[in-house]
Structures are given as C-alpha cells and as structure tokens.
PDB file of C-alpha atoms in Angstrom:
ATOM      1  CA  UNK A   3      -9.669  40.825  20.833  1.00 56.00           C
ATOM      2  CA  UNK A   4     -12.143  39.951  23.505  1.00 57.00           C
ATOM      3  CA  UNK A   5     -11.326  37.179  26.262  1.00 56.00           C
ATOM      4  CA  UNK A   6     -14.720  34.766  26.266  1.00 58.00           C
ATOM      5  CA  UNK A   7     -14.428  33.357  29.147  1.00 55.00           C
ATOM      6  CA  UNK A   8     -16.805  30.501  30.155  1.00 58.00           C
ATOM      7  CA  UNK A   9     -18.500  30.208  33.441  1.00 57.00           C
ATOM      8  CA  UNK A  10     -19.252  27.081  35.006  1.00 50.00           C
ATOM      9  CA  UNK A  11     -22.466  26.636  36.454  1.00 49.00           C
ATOM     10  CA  UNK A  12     -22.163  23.973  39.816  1.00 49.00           C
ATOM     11  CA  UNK A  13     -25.559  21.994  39.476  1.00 53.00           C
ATOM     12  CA  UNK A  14     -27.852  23.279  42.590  1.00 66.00           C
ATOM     13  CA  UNK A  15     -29.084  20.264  44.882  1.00 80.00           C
ATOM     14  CA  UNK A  16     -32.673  20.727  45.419  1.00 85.00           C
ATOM     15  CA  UNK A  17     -33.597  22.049  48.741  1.00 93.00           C
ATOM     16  CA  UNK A  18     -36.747  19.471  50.806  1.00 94.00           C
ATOM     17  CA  UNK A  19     -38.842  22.437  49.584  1.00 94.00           C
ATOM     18  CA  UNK A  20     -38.262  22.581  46.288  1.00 94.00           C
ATOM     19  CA  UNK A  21     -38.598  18.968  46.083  1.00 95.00           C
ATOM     20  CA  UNK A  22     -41.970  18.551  47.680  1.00 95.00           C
ATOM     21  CA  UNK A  23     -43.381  20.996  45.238  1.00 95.00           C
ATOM     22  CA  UNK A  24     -41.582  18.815  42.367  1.00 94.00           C
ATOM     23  CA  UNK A  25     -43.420  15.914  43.655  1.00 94.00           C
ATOM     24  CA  UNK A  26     -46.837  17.906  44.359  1.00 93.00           C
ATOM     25  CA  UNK A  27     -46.305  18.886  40.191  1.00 92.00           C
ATOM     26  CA  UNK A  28     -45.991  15.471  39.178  1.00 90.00           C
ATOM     27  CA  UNK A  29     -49.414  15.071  40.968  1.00 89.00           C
ATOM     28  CA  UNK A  30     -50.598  18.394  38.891  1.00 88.00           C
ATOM     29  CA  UNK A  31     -49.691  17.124  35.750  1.00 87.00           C
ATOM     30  CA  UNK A  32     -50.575  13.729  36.113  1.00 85.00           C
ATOM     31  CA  UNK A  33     -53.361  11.860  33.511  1.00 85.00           C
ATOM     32  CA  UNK A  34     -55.091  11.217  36.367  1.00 81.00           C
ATOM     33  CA  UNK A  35     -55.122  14.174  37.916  1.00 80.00           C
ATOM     34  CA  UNK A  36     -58.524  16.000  39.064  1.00 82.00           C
ATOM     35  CA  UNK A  37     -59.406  18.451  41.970  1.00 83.00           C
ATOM     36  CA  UNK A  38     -60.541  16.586  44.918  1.00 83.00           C
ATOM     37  CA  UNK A  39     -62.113  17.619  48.190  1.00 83.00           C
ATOM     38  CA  UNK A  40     -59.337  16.050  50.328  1.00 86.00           C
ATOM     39  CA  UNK A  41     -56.725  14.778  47.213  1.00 90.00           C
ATOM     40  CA  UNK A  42     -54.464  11.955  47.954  1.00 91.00           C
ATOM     41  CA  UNK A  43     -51.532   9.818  45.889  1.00 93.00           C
ATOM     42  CA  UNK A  44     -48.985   7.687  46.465  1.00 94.00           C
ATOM     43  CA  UNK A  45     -45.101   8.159  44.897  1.00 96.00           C
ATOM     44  CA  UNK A  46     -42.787   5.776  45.728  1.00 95.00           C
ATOM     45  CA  UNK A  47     -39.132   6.345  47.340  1.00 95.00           C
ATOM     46  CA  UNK A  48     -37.122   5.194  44.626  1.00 94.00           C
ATOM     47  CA  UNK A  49     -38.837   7.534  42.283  1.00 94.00           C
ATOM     48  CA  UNK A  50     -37.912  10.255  44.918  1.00 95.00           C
ATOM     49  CA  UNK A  51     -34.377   8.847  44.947  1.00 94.00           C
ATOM     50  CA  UNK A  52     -33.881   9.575  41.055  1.00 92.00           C
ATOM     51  CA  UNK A  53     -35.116  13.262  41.791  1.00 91.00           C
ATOM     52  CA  UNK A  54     -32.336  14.006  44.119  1.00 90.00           C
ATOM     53  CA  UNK A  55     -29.942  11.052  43.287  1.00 90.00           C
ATOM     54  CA  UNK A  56     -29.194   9.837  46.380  1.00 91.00           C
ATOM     55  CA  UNK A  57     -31.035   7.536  48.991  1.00 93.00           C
ATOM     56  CA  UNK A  58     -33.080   9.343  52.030  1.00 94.00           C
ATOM     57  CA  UNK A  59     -31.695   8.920  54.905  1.00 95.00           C
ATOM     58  CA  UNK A  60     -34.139   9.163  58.086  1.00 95.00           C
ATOM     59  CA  UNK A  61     -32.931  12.719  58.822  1.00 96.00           C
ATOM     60  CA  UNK A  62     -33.987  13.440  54.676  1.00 96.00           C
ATOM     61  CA  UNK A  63     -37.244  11.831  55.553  1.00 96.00           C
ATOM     62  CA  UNK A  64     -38.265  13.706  58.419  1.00 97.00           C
ATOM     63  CA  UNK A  65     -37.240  16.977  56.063  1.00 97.00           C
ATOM     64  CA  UNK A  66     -39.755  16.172  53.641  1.00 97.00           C
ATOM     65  CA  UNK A  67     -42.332  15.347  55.520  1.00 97.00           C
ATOM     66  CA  UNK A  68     -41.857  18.387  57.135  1.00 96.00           C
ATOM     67  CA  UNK A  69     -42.109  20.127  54.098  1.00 96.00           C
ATOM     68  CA  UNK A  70     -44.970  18.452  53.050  1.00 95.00           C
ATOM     69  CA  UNK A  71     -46.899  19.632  56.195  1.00 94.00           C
ATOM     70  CA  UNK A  72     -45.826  22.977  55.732  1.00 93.00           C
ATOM     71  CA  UNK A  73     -48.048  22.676  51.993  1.00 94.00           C
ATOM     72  CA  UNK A  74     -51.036  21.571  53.916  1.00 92.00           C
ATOM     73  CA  UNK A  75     -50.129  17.932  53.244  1.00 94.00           C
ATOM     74  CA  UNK A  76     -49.866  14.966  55.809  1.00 94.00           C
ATOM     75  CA  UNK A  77     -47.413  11.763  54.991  1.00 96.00           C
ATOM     76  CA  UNK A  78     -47.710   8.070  55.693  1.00 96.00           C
ATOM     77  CA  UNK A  79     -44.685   5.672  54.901  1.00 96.00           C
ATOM     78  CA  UNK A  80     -44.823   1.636  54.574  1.00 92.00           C
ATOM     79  CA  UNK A  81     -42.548   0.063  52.686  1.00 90.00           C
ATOM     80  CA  UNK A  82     -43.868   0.005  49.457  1.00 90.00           C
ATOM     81  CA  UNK A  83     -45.133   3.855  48.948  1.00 94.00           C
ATOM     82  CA  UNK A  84     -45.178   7.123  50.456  1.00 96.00           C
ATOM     83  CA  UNK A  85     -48.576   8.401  51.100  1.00 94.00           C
ATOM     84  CA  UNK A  86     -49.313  11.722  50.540  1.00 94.00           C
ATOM     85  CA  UNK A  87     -52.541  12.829  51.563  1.00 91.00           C
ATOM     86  CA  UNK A  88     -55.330  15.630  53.180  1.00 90.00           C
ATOM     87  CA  UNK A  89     -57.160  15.613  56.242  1.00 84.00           C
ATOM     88  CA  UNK A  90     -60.044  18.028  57.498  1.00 81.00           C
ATOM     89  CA  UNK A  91     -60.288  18.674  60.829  1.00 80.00           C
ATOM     90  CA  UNK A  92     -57.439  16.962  62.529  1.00 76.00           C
ATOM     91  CA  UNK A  93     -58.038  18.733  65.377  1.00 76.00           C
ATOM     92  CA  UNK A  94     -61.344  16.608  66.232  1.00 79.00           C
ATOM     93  CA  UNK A  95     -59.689  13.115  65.532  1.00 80.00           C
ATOM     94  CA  UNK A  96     -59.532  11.250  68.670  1.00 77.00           C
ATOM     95  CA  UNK A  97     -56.328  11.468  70.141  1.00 78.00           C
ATOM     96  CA  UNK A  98     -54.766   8.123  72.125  1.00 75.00           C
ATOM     97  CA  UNK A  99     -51.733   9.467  73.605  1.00 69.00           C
ATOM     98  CA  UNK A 100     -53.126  11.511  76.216  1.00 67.00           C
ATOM     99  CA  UNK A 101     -54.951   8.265  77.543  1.00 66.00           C
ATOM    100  CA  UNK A 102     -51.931   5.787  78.200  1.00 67.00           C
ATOM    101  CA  UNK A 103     -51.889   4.337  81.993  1.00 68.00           C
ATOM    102  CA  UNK A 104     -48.631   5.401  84.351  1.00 67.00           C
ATOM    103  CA  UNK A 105     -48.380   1.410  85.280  1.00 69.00           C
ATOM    104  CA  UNK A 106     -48.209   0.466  80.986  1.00 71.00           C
ATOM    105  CA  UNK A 107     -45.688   3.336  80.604  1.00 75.00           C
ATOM    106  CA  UNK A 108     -43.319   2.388  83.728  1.00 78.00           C
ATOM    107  CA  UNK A 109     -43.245  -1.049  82.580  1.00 75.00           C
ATOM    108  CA  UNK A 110     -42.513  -0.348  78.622  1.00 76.00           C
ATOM    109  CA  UNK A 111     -39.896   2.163  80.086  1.00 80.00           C
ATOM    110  CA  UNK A 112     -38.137  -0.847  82.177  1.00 80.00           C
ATOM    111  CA  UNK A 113     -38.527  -3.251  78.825  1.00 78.00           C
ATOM    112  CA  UNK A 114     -41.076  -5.647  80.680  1.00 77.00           C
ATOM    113  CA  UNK A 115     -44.426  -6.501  78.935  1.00 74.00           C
ATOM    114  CA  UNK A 116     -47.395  -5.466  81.031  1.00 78.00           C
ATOM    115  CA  UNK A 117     -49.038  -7.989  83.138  1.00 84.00           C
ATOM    116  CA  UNK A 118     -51.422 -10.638  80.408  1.00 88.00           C
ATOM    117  CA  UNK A 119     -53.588 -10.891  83.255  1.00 90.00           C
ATOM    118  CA  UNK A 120     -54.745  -6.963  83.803  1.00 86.00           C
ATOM    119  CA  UNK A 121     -55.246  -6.830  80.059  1.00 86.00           C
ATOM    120  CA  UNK A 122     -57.353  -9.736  80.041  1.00 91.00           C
ATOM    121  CA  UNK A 123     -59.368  -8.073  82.085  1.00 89.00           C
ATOM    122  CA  UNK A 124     -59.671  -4.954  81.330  1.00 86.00           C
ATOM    123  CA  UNK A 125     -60.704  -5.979  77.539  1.00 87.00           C
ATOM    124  CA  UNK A 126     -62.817  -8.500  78.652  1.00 91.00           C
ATOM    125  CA  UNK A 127     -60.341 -11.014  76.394  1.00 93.00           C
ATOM    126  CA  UNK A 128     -61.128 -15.159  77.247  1.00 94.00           C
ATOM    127  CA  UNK A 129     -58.522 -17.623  77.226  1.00 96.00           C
ATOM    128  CA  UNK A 130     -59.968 -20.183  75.412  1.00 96.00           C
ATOM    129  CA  UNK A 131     -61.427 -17.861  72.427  1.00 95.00           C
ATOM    130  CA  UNK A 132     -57.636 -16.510  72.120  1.00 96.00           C
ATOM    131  CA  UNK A 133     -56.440 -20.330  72.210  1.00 96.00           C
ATOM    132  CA  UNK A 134     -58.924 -20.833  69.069  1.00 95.00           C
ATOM    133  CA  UNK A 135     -57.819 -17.796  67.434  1.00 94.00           C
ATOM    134  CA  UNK A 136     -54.539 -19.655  67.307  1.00 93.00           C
ATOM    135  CA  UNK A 137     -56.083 -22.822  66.162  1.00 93.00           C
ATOM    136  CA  UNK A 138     -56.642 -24.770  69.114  1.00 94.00           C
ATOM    137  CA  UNK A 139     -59.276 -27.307  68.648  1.00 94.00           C
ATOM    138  CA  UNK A 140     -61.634 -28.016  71.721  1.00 92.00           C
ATOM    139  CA  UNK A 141     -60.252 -31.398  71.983  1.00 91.00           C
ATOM    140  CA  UNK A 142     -56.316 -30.040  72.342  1.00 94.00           C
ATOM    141  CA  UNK A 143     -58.142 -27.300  74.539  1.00 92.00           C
ATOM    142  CA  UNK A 144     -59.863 -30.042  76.841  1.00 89.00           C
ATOM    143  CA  UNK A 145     -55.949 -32.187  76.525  1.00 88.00           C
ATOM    144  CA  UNK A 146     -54.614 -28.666  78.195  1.00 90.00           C
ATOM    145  CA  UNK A 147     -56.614 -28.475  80.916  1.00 90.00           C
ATOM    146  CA  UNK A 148     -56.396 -32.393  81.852  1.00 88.00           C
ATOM    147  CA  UNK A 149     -52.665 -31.691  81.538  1.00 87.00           C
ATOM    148  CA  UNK A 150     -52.572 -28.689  83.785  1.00 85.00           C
ATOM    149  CA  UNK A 151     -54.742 -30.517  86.382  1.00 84.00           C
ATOM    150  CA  UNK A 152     -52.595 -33.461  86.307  1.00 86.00           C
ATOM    151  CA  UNK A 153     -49.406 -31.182  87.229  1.00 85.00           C
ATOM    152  CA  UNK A 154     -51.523 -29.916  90.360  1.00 80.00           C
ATOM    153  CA  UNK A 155     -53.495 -33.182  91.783  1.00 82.00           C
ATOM    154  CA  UNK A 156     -52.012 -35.015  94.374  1.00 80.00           C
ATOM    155  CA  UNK A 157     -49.662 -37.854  93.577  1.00 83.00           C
ATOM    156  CA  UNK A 158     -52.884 -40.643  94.705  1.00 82.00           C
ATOM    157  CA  UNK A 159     -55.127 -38.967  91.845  1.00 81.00           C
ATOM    158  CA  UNK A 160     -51.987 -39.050  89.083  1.00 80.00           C
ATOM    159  CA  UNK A 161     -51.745 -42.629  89.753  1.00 80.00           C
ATOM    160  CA  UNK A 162     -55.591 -43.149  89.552  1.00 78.00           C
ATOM    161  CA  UNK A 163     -55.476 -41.230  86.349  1.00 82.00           C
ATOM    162  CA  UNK A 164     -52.033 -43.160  85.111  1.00 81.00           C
ATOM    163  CA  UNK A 165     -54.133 -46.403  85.560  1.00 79.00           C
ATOM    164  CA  UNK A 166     -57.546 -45.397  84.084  1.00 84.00           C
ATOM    165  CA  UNK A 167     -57.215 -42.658  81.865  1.00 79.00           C
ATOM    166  CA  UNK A 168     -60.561 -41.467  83.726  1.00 74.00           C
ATOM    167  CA  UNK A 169     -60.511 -37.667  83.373  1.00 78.00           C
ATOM    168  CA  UNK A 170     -63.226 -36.847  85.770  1.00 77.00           C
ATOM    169  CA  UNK A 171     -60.732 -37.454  88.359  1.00 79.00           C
ATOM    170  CA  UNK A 172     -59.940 -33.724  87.843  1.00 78.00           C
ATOM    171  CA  UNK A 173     -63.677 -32.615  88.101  1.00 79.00           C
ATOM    172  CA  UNK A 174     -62.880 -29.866  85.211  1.00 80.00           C
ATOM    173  CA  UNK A 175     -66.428 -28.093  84.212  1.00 82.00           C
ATOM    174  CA  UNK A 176     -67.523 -27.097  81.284  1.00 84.00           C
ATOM    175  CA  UNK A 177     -65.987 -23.238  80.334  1.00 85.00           C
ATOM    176  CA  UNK A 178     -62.844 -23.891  82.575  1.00 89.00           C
ATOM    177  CA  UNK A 179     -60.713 -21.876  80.977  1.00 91.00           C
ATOM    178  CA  UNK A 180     -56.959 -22.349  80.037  1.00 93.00           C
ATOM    179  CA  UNK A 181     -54.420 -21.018  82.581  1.00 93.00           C
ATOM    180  CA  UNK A 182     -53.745 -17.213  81.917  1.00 93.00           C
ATOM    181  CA  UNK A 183     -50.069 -18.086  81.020  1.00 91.00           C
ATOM    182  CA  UNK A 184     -50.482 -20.260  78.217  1.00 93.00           C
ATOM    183  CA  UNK A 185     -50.114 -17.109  75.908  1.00 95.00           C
ATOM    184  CA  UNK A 186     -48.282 -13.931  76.324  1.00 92.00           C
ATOM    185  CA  UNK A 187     -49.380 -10.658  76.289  1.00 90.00           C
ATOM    186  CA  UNK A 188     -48.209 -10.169  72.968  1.00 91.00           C
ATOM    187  CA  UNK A 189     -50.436 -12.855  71.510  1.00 94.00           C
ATOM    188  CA  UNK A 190     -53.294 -11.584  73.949  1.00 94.00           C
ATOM    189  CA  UNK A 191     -52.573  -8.330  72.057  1.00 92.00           C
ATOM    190  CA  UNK A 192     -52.768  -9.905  68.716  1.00 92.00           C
ATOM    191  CA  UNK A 193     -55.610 -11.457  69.498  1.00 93.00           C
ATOM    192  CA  UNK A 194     -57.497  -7.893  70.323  1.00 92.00           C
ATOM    193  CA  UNK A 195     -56.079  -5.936  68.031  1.00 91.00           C
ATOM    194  CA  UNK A 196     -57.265  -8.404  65.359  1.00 90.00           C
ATOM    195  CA  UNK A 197     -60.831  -9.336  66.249  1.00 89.00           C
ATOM    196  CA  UNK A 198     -61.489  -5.464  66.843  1.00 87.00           C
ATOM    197  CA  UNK A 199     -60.199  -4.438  63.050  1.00 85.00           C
ATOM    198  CA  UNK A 200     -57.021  -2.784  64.275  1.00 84.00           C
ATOM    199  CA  UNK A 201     -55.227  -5.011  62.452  1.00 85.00           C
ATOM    200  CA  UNK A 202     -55.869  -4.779  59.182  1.00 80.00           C
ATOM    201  CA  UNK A 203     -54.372  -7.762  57.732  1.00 78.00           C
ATOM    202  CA  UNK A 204     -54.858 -10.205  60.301  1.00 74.00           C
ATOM    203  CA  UNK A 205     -56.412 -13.089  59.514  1.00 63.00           C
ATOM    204  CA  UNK A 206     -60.028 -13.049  61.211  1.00 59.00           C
ATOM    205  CA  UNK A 207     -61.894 -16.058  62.861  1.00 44.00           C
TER     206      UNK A 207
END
C-alpha cells in the first residue's frame, strides 16, 4: 500500500518586485482605470501593509520605490498616500542642487542658520511686508520702531519722550523699516517661500 505523504508548502513572502507589479495590477484592474499619456494614482500604505502583512520600514520603502523606478514609475510619499506617478522628460526639469552657495552649505553643515540679512538681500525680501505677513498692523509696526529708537537715543531724549510722549523726538521717516532681527531667517524663509507659491498651503496675504 502506497505511503501519501503530504508536502507542506511554506507561504513565499513577496519579493519589492513582485509587489510593485501587484500594486501596478490593482491600478490595471481598477473601475477607473483608462490609458493615460503620463498615468498617475495614489494607494495608500496601509493598503500596502495588508499585501505583505507587515509595516514598511524605511529600508522597505526605499525597496519599493526602487522597484517602482525600475517599471518606469516615479514615487512621492506624504503622509496620507503614496503617489505613484509618470514623468516625460526628467532630464530637462530644472535641477536646484547643482546651484546651492559654498557659504549656505558650510553653515547648514555647522547647524547655524544662514545670515537673515544676506537673504534679505539677495531676494529683495522687506522687513516690514514680512512683519505684515505675520499680522503686524502699521500701528504695532510704527510702536516697534518708536521702541527700538527709544533703546538707542540718548538718556536726555528718553526723558523728553518719558514726559511728552512726543514721538518725533526720534525723527523716524516714513518706510523706516523694522530692524533686520526682529524675525529669523526661518520666518524670512516662510515668508518667501509663501508669497512665491512654494508653499502650497500657506496662507497668502
């Protein structure tokens, strides 16, 4: 009489491979689905989670994107969705990297913000429009400057002023603008990044 013997079959994982041409299926097979030009979708991670049943770590992630541009594919992640998605023509997209100053680099590299008042310049950026992106009226603006030109008059004109109040003591002109200081270069960034659309959710003026 014949032995049956039974063979256990040990469940293969699926390779980053395997699983980015799952995923590009689920696109194929989709109700939605129709042949585009330069195709796009969105998945999210926890769906990608139940294929392999386990959470991606950021070695996992780096695998499938990899995989993904191996298909031709290129992959944004917030945290919300991965975005899956086609380019043409990388190659003439204008690059930034190349373009970064030695002095901006050094000082990242030593963990000091570069200097507010160099970027100020450079972009052209006023104090006083940055201080009513924040919400500065011009009255609080004007109250800043008396302020600052209180801290550097003599100690005859702060009395004067103590007594009267009288702010033309401090001869400030119309368009002095606040001291450089007042904000950091983060919030000068901000402010740029913002009021040139590079910030797409920041609340505009």
């Amino acid at each position: 009489m014949a032995v049956i013997t039974r063979r256990t079959i040990t469940p293969e994982k699926l390779t980053f491979k395997q699983l980015a041409k799952v995923i590009l299926l689920f696109k194929g097979i989709s109700p939605e689905y129709k042949e585009e030009c330069c195709p796009s979708f969105k998945i999210r991670e926890t769906a990608i989670q139940q294929l392999i049943g386990q959470s991606l770590s950021l070695e996992n992630r780096a695998d499938l994107v990899r995989e993904f541009n191996l298909l031709g594919w290129e992959v944004a992640i917030n945290p919300e969705y991965w975005l899956v998605f086609t380019v043409p023509n990388v190659h003439n997209w204008h690059e930034v990297g190349q373009w970064l100053p030695y002095s901006v680099t050094e000082n990242f590299q030593r963990g000091i913000a570069p200097c507010s008042r160099d970027l100020c310049q450079k972009l052209g950026i006023s104090v006083n429009e940055v201080a009513k992106f924040y919400g500065y009226s011009e009255e609080k603006i004007r109250d800043e400057l008396v302020c600052e030109a209180y801290d550097c008059a003599d100690e005859e004109t702060q009395e004067e002023f103590d007594e009267t109040g009288d702010e033309s003591l401090f001869d400030i002109e119309e368009g002095t603008q606040l001291p450089i200081d007042t904000f950091s270069y983060w919030q000068y960034l901000d402010f740029y990044l913002a009021t040139k659309g590079l910030n797409r959710k920041a609340p505009l003026f």
